[in-house]
Coordinates of N, CA, C and O in Angstrom, one line a residue:
X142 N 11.9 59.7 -2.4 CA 11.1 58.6 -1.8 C 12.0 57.4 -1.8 O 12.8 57.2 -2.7
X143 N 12.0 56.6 -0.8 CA 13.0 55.7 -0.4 C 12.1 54.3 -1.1 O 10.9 54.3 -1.4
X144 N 12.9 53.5 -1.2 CA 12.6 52.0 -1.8 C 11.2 51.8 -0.9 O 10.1 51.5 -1.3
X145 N 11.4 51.9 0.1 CA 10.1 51.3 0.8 C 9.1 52.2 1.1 O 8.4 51.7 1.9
X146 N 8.7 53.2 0.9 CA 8.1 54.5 1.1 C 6.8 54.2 0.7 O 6.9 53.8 -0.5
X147 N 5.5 54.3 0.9 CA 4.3 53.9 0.1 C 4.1 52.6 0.6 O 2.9 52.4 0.8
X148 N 5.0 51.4 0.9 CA 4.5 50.5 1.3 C 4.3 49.8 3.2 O 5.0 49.2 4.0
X149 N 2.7 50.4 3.2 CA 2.5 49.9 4.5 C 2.9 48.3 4.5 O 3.0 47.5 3.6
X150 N 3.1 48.0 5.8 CA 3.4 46.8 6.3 C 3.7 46.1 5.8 O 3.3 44.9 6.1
X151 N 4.6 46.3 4.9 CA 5.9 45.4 4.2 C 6.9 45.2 5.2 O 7.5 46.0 5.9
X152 N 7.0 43.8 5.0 CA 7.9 42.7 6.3 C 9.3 43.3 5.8 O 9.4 44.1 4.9
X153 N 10.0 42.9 6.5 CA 11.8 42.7 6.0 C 12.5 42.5 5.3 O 12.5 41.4 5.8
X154 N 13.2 42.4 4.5 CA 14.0 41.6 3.7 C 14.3 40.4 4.2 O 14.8 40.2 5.3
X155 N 13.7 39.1 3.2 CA 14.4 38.2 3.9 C 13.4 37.2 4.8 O 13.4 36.0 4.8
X156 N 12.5 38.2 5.6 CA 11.4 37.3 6.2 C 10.1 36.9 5.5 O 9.6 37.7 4.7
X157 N 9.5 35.8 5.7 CA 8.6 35.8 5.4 C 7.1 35.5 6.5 O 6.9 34.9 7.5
X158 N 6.5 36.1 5.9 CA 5.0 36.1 7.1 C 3.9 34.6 7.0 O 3.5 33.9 6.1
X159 N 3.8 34.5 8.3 CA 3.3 33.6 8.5 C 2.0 33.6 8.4 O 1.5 34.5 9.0
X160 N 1.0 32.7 7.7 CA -0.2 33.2 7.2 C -1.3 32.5 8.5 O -1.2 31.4 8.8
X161 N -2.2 33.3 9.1 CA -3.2 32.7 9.9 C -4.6 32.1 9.1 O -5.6 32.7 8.7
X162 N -4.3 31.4 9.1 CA -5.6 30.7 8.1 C -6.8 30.4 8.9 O -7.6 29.7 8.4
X163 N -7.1 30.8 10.0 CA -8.2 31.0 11.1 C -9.1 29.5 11.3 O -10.3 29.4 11.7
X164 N -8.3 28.4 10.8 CA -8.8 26.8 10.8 C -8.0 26.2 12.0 O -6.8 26.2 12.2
X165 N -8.7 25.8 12.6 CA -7.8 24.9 14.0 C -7.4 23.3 13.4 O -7.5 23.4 12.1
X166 N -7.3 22.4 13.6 CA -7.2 21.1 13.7 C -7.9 20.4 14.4 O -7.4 20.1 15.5
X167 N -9.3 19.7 14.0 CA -9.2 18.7 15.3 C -8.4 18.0 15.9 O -7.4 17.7 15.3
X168 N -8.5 17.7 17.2 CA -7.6 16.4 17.7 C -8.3 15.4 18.2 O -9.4 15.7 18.7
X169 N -8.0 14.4 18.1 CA -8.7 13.0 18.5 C -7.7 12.0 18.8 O -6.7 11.7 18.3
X170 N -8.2 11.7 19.4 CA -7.3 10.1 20.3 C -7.5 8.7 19.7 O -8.4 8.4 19.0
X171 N -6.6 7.9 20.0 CA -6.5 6.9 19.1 C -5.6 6.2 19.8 O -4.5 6.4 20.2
X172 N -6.3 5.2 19.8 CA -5.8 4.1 20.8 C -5.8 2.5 19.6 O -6.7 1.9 19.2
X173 N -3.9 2.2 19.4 CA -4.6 0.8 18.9 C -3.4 -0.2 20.5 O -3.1 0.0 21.7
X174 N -3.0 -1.6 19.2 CA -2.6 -2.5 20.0 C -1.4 -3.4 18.4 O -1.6 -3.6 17.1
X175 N -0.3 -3.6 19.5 CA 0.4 -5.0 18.6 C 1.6 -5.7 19.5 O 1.5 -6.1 20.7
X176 N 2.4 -5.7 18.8 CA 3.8 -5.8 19.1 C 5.0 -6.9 18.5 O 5.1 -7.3 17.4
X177 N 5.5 -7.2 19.6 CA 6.8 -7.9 18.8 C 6.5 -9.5 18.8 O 6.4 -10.0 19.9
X178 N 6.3 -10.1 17.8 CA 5.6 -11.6 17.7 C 7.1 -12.2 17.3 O 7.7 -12.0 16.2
X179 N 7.6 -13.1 18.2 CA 8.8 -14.2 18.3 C 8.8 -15.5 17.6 O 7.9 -16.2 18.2
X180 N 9.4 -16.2 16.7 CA 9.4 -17.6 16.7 C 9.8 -17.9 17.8 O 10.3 -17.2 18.7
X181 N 9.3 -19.5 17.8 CA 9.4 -20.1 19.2 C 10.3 -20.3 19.5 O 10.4 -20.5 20.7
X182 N 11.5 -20.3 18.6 CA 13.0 -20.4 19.2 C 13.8 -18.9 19.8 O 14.9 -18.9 20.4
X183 N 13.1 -17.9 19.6 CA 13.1 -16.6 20.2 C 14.0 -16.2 19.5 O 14.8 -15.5 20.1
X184 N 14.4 -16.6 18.0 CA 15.8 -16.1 17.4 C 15.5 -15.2 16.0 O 16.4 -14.7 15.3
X185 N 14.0 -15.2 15.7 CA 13.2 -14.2 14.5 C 12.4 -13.6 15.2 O 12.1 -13.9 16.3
X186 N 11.8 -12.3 14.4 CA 10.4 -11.4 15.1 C 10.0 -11.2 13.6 O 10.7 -10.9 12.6
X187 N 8.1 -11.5 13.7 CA 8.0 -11.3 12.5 C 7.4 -9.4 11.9 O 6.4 -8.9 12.5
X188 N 8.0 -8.8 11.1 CA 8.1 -7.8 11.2 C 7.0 -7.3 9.7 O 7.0 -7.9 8.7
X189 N 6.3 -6.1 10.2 CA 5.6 -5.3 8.4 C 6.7 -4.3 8.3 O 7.4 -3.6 9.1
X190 N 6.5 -4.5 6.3 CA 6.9 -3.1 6.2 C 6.0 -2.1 5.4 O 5.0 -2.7 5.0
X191 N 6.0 -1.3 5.3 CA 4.9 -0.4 4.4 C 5.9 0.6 3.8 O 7.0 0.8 4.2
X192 N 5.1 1.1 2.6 CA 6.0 2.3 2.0 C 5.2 4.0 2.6 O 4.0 4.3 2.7
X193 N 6.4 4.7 3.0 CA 6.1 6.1 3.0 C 5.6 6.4 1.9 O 5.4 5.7 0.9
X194 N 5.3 7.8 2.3 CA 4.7 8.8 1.6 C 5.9 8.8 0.0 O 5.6 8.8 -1.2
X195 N 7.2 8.8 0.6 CA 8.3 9.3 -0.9 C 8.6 7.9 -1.2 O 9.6 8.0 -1.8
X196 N 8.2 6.1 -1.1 CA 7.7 5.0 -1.5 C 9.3 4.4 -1.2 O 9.9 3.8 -2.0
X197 N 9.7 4.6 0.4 CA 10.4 4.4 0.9 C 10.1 3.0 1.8 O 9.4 3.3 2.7
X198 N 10.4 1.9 1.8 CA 10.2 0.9 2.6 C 10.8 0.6 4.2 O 12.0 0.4 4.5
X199 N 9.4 0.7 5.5 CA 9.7 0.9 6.4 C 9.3 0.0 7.1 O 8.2 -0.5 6.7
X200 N 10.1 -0.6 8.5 CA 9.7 -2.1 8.7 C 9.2 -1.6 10.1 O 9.6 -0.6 10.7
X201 N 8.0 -2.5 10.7 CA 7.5 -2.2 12.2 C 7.1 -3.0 12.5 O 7.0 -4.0 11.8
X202 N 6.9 -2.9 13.9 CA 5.7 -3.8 14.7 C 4.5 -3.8 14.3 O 3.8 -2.8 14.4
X203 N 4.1 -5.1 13.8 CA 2.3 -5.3 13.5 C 1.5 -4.1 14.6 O 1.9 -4.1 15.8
X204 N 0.9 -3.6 14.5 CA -0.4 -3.2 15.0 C -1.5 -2.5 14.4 O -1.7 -2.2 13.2
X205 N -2.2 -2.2 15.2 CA -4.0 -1.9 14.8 C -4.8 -1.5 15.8 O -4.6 -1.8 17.0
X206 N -5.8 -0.6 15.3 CA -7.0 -0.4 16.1 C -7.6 -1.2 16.6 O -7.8 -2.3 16.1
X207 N -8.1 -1.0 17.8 CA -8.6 -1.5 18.9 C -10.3 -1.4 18.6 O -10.9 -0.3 18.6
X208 N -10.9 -2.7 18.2 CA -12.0 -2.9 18.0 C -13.6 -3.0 19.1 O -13.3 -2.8 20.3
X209 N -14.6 -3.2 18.9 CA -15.8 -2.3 20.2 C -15.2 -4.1 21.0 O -14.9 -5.1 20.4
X210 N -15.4 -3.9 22.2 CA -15.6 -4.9 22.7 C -13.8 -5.8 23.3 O -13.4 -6.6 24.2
X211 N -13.2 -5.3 22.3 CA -12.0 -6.6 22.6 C -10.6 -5.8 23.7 O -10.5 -4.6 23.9
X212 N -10.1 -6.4 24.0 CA -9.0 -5.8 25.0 C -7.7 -5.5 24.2 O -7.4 -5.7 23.1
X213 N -7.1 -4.9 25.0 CA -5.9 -4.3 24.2 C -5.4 -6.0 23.6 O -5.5 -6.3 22.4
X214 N -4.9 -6.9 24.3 CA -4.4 -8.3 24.4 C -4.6 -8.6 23.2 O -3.7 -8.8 22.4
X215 N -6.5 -9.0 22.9 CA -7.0 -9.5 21.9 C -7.0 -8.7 20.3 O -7.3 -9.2 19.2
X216 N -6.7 -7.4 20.5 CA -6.3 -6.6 19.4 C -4.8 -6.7 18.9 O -4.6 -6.7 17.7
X217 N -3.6 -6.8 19.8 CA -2.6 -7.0 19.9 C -2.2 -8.8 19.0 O -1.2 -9.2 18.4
X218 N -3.4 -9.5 19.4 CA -3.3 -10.8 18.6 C -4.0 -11.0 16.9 O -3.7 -11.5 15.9
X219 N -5.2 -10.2 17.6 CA -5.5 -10.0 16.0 C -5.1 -9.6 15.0 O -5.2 -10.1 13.8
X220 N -4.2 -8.3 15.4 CA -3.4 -7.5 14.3 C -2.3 -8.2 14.2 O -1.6 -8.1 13.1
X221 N -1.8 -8.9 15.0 CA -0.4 -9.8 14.2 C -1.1 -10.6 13.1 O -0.7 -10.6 11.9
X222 N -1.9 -11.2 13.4 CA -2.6 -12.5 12.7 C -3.0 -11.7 11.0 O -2.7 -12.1 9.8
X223 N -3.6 -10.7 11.2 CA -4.5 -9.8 10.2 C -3.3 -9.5 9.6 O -3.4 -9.8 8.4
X224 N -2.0 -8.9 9.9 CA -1.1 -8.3 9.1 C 0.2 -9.1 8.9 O 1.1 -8.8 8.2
X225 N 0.1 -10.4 9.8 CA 1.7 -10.9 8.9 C 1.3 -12.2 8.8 O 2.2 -12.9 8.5
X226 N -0.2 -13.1 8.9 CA -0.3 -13.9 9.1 C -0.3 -15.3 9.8 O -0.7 -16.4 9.6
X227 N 0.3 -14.8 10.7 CA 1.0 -15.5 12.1 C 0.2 -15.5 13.2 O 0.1 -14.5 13.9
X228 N -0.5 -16.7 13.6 CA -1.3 -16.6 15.2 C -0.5 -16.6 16.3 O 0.2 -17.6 16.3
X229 N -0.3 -16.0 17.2 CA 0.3 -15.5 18.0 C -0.3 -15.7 19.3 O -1.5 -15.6 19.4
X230 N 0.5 -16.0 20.7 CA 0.0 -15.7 22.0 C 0.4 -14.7 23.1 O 1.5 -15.0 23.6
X231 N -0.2 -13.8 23.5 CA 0.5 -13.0 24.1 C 1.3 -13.5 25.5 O 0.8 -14.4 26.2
X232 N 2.5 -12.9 25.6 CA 3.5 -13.6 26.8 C 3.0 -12.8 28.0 O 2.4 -13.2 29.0
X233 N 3.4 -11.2 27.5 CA 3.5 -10.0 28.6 C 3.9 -8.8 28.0 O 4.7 -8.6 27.1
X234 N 3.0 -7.5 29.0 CA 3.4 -6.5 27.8 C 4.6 -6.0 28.2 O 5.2 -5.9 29.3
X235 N 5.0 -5.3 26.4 CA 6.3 -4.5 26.3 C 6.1 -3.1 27.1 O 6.8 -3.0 28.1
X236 N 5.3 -2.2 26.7 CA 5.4 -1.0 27.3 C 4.8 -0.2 25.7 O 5.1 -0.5 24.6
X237 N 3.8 0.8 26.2 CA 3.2 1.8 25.9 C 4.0 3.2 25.0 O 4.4 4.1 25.6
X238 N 4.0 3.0 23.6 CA 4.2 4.4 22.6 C 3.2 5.1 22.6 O 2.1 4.7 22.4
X239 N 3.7 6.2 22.7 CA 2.6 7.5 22.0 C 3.0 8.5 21.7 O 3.8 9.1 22.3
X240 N 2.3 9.0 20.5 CA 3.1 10.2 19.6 C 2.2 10.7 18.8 O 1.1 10.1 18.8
X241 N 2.2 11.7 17.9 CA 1.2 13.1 17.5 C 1.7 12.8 16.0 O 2.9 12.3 15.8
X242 N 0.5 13.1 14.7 CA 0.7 13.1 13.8 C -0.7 13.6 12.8 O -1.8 13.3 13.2
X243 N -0.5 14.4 11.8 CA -1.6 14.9 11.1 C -2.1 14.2 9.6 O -1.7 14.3 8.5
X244 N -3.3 13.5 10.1 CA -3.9 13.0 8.8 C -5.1 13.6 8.8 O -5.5 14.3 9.7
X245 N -5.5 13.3 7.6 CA -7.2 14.2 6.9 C -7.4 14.8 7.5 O -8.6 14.5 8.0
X246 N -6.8 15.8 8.1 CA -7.2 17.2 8.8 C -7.9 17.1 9.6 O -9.1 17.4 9.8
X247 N -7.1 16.5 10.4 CA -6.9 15.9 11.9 C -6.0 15.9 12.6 O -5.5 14.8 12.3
X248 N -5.2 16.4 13.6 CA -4.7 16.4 14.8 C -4.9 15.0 15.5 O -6.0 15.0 16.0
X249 N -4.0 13.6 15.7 CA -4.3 12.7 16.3 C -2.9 11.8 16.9 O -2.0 11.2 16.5
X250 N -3.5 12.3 18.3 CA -3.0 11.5 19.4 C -3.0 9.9 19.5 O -3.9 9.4 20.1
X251 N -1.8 9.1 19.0 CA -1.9 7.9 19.3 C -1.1 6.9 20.7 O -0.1 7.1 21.4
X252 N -1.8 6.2 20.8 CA -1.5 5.1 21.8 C -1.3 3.9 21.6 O -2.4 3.2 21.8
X253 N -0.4 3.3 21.3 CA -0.2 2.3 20.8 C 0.1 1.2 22.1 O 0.9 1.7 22.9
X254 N -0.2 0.0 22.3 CA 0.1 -0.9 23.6 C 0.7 -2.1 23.1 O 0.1 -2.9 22.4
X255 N 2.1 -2.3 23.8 CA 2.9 -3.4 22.6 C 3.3 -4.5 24.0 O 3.7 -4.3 25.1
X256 N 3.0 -5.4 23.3 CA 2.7 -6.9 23.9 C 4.4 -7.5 23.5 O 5.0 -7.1 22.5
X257 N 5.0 -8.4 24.2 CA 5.8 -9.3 23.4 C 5.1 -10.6 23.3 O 4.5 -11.1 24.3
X258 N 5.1 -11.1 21.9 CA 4.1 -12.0 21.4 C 4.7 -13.4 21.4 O 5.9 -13.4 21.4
X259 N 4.0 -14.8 21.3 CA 4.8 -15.4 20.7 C 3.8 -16.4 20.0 O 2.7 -16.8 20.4
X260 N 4.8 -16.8 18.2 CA 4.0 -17.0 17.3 C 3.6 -19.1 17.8 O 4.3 -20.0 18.2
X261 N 1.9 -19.1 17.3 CA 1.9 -20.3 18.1 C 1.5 -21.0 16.6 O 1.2 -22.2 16.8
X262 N 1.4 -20.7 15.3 CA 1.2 -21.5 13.7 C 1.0 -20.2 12.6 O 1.3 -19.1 12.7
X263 N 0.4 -20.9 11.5 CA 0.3 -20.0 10.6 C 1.6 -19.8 9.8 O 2.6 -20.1 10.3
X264 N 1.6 -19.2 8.4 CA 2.5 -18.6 7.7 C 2.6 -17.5 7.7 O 1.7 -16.9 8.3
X265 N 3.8 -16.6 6.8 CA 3.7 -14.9 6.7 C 2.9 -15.3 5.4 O 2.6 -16.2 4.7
X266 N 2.8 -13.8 5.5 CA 1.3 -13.6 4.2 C 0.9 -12.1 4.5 O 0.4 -11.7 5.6
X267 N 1.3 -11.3 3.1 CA 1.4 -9.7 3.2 C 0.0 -9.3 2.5 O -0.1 -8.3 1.8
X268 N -1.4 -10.4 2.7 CA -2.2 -10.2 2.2 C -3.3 -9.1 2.8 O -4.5 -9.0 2.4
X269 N -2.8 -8.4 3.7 CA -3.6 -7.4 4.8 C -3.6 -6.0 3.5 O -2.5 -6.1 2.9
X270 N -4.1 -5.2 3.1 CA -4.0 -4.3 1.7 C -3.0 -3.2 2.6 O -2.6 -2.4 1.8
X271 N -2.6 -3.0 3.6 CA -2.1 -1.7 4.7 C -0.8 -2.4 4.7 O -0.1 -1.5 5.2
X272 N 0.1 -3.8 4.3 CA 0.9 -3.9 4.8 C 1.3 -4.4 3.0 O 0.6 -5.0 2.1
X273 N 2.9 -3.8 2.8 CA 3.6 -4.2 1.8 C 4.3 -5.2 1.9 O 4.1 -6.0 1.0
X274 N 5.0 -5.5 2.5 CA 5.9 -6.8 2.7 C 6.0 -7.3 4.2 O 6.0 -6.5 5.2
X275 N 6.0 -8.9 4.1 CA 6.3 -9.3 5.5 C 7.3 -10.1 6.1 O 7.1 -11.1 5.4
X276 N 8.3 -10.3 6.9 CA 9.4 -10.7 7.0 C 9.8 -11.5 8.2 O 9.4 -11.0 9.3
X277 N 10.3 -12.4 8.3 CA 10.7 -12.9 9.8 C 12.3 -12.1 9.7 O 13.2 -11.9 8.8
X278 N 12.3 -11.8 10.8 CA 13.8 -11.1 10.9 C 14.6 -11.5 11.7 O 13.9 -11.9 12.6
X279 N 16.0 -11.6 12.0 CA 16.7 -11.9 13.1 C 17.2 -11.1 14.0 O 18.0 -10.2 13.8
X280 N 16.5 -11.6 15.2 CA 17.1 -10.7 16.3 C 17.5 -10.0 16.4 O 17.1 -8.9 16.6
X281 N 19.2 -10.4 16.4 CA 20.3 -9.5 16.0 C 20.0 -8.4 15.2 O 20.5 -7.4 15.5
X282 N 19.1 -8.5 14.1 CA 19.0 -7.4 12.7 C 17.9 -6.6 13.3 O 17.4 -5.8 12.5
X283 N 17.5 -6.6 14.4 CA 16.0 -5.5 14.5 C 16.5 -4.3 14.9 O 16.3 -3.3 14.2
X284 N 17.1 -4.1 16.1 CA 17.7 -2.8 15.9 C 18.1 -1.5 14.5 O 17.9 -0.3 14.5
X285 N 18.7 -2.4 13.5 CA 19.1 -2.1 12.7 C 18.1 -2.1 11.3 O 18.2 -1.5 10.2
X286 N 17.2 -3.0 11.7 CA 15.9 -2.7 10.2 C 14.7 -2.3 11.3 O 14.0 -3.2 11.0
X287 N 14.3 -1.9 11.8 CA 13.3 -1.3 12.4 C 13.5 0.2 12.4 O 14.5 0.8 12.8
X288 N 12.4 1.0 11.9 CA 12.3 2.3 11.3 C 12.1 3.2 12.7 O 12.3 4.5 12.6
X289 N 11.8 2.9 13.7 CA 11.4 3.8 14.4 C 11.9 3.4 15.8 O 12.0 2.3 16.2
X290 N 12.4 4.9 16.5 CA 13.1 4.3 17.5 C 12.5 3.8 18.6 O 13.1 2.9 19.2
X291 N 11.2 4.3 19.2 CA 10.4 3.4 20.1 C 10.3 2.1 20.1 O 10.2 1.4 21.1
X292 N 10.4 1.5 18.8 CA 9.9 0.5 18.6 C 11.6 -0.7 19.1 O 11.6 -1.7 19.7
X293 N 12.5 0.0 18.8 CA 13.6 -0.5 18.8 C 13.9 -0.5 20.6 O 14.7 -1.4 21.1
X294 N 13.4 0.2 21.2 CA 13.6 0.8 22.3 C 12.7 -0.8 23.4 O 13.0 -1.6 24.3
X295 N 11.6 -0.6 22.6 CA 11.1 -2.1 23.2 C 11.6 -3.2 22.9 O 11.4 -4.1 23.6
X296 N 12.4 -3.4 21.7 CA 13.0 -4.7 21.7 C 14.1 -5.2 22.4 O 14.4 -6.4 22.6
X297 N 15.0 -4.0 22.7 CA 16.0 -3.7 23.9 C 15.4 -3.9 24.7 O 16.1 -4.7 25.3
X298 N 14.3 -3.9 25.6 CA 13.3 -4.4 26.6 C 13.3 -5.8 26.9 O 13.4 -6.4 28.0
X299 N 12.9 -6.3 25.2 CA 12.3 -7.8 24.8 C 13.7 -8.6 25.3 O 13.7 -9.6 25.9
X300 N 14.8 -7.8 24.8 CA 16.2 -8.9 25.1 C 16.6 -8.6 26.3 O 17.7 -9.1 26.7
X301 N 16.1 -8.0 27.0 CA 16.7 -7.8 28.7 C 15.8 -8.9 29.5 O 16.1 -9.5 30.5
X302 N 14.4 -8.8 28.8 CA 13.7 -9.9 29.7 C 14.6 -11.3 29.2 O 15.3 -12.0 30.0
X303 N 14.4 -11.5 28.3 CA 15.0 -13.1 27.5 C 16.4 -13.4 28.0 O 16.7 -14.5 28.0
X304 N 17.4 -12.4 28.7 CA 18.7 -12.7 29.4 C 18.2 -12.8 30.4 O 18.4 -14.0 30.7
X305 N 17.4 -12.0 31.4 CA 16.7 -12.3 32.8 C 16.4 -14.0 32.9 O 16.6 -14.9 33.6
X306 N 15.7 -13.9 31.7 CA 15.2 -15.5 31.6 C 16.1 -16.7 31.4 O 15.9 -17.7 32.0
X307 N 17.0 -16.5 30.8 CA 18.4 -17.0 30.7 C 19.0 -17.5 31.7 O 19.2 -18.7 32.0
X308 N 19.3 -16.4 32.4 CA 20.2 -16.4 33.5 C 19.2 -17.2 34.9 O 19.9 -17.7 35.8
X309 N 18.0 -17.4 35.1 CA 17.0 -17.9 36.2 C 17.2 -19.0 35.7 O 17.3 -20.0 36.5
X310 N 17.2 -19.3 34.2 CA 16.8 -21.0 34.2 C 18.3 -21.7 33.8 O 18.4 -22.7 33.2
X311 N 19.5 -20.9 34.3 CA 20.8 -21.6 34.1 C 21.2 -21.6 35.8 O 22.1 -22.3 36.3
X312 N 20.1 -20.6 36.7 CA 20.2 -20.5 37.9 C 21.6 -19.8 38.5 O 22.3 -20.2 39.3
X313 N 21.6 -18.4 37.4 CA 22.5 -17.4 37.8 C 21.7 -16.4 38.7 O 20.5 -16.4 38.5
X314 N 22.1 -15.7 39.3 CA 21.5 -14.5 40.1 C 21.8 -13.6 39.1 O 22.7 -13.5 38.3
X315 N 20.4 -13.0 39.2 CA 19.9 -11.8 38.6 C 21.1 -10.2 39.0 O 20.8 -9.1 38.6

């Protein structure tokens, strides 16, 4: 009798089987709002960070759920205000992330709608319980302390408009 002889449906060496646990995932949609909130000299953005799951500190764009009644705009202002403390006006939007992720056994599609903001009073203040630290950052440094690359990807956006703007009000062609 050979080593494997007697054993039905024993896998391979080496592989392992994938277990069907016959549970699907909900999925659900999720729509919030924020974005990149500027000092008025357009030379800081004020930024959250939060700790991962392994208590890793990760810096982002304020945002938040979209509450009954309010526009993306007015959620976009709230959640800067709610999470770094800074009242804010919206200029014009950045442009639209979205991406897939599994909490409490759920499947959930997010949509996030990012404004470039600009801050109009107030202090920072990481008193929001969701946000660990809050930071004004420099320009220059966002590429480089911002955790995620969409997010980085709009602020390359943010500084192509601000040279556009540059260049109109020194009355260079575009």
């Amino acid at each position: 009798m050979s080593g494997s002889a007697g054993r039905t449906g024993a896998s391979k060496p080496g592989r392992r089987r994938r277990r069907q646990r016959g549970r699907r995932l909900n999925t659900v949609d999720e729509t919030s709002a924020g974005g990149l909130v500027m000092d008025a000299d357009r030379q800081n953005a004020a930024l959250i960070g939060r700790l991962d799951r392994h208590g890793k500190l990760l810096w982002s764009l304020p945002k938040g759920h979209i509450e009954d009644g309010e526009t993306v705009e007015q959620t976009a202002m709230r959640e800067v205000r709610e999470e770094t403390g800074i009242s804010a006006r919206v200029l014009q939007p950045l442009g639209t992330i979205d991406y897939w992720f599994v909490a409490e056994r759920r499947r959930v599609h997010k949509t996030v709608h990012h404004f470039l903001l600009e801050a109009t009073g107030g202090e920072l203040s990481d008193e929001d319980i969701e946000v660990t630290e809050v930071a004004w950052v420099p320009v220059t440094e966002l590429e480089t302390t911002l955790a995620y690359s969409d997010e980085r990807r709009l602020v390359r956006k943010a500084k192509e408009l601000f040279d556009r703007e540059q260049r109109a009000a020194e009355g260079a062609p575009e």
